[in-house]
Amino acid sequence: DAKTTQPTSMDCAEGRAANLPCNHSTISGNEYVYWYRQIHSQGPQYIIHGLKNNETNEMASLIITEDRKSSTLILPHATLRDTAVYYCIVRVAGKAGTALIFGKGTTLSVSS
Amino acid sequence: EAGVAQSPRYKIIEKRQSVAFWCNPISGHATLYWYQQILGQGPKLLIQFQNNGVVDDSQLPKDRFSAERLKGVDSTLKIQPAKLEDSAVYLCASSLEPGPNYGYTFGSGTRLTVV
């Protein structure tokens, strides 16, 4: 699976949008981009995933560049409860055995 | 729906002892994963099951770790004998199928301390 590069940490003011970048310059055509987050002392939580098109759900938006070499996770109105480690993962489609491989992620700190 | 259940929540053992962790996935989820998360790192995949068969155990230290999912439902991960470096959170996750359009649901994990 392609590797990802994320900033180690980011800060965001409560109520503002949090934009978390991820570089995946070696991504292949059949690899999806996934985002998970892990709040302290909990297991990772699925946020969103996409292949080519931008995606939005009740938690966040995912913006994927046209060349698919980078993406941005957007939390539109960050709250203190969004403080967590955010993982960007690329994963091959369809094949059994292609489990999620986690890197170190970005630690997002939301403050009031 | 009920989440992924794991037990125990915490475990402290001495090195060279054995320990077992239990996981009950979401009902109907065919795919089950065990991850090891050392403090300050992202989760590392240990083993993946599809129903009761092993799909990927390439990262499992087989000299001391074993896992089974005999009836294709709940699963047990065992360490025997434990080493100090096995201190970590052991996370279980499940998904409906292994394909890309199925997200994982994780349990809260078992925190193992080896002293």
Coordinates of N, CA, C and O in Angstrom, one line a residue, chain B residues 21 32-34 46-49 52-54 56-57 60-62 64-70 74-79:
Chain B
F21 N -6.6 -12.7 25.5 CA -7.5 -11.6 25.3 C -8.7 -12.2 24.4 O -8.5 -13.0 23.5
L32 N -12.3 -10.1 10.9 CA -11.9 -9.8 12.2 C -10.4 -9.5 12.2 O -9.6 -10.3 11.6
Y33 N -10.0 -8.5 12.9 CA -8.6 -8.1 12.9 C -8.1 -7.9 14.4 O -8.9 -7.4 15.2
W34 N -6.9 -8.3 14.6 CA -6.2 -7.9 15.9 C -5.0 -7.0 15.6 O -4.2 -7.2 14.7
L46 N -1.7 -7.4 13.6 CA -1.1 -8.7 13.9 C -1.7 -9.8 13.1 O -0.9 -10.6 12.5
I47 N -3.0 -9.8 12.9 CA -3.6 -10.9 12.2 C -5.0 -10.5 11.7 O -5.7 -9.7 12.3
Q48 N -5.4 -11.1 10.6 CA -6.7 -10.9 10.0 C -7.3 -12.2 9.7 O -6.8 -13.1 9.1
F49 N -8.6 -12.3 10.1 CA -9.4 -13.5 9.9 C -10.5 -13.2 8.9 O -11.1 -12.1 9.0
N52 N -13.6 -18.1 9.7 CA -12.7 -18.8 10.7 C -11.3 -19.1 10.1 O -10.5 -19.8 10.7
G53 N -11.0 -18.5 9.0 CA -9.7 -18.7 8.3 C -8.8 -17.5 8.4 O -9.3 -16.4 8.4
V54 N -7.5 -17.8 8.5 CA -6.5 -16.7 8.6 C -6.2 -16.2 7.2 O -5.9 -17.0 6.3
D56 N -4.2 -13.1 6.8 CA -2.9 -12.5 6.9 C -2.4 -12.6 8.4 O -3.0 -12.0 9.2
D57 N -1.3 -13.3 8.6 CA -0.7 -13.3 9.9 C 0.8 -13.1 9.8 O 1.6 -13.5 10.6
L60 N 2.5 -11.4 12.8 CA 2.3 -12.1 14.1 C 3.6 -12.8 14.6 O 4.0 -13.7 13.9
P61 N 4.1 -12.5 15.7 CA 5.3 -13.2 16.2 C 4.9 -14.6 16.7 O 4.5 -14.8 17.8
K62 N 5.0 -15.5 15.8 CA 4.4 -16.8 16.0 C 5.1 -17.7 17.0 O 4.6 -18.7 17.5
R64 N 5.5 -16.7 20.0 CA 4.9 -16.5 21.3 C 3.4 -16.1 21.2 O 2.7 -16.1 22.2
F65 N 3.0 -15.6 20.0 CA 1.6 -15.2 19.9 C 0.9 -16.2 19.1 O 1.4 -16.8 18.1
S66 N -0.4 -16.4 19.5 CA -1.3 -17.3 18.7 C -2.7 -16.7 18.7 O -3.0 -15.9 19.7
A67 N -3.5 -17.0 17.7 CA -4.9 -16.4 17.7 C -5.7 -17.5 17.0 O -5.3 -18.2 16.1
E68 N -7.0 -17.5 17.4 CA -7.9 -18.4 16.8 C -9.3 -17.8 16.7 O -9.6 -16.9 17.5
R69 N -10.1 -18.3 15.8 CA -11.5 -17.8 15.6 C -12.2 -19.1 15.1 O -12.7 -19.2 14.0
L70 N -12.4 -20.0 16.1 CA -12.8 -21.4 15.7 C -14.2 -21.4 15.0 O -14.3 -22.2 14.0
D74 N -16.4 -15.2 17.7 CA -15.5 -14.5 18.6 C -14.1 -15.1 18.4 O -13.9 -16.2 17.8
S75 N -13.1 -14.4 18.9 CA -11.7 -14.7 18.7 C -10.9 -14.5 20.0 O -11.3 -13.7 20.9
T76 N -9.8 -15.3 20.1 CA -8.9 -15.2 21.3 C -7.5 -15.0 20.8 O -7.1 -15.6 19.8
L77 N -6.8 -14.1 21.4 CA -5.4 -13.8 21.1 C -4.6 -14.2 22.4 O -5.0 -13.7 23.5
K78 N -3.6 -15.0 22.2 CA -2.8 -15.4 23.4 C -1.3 -15.1 23.2 O -0.8 -15.1 22.1
I79 N -0.7 -14.8 24.3 CA 0.7 -14.5 24.3 C 1.3 -15.5 25.4 O 0.9 -15.5 26.5

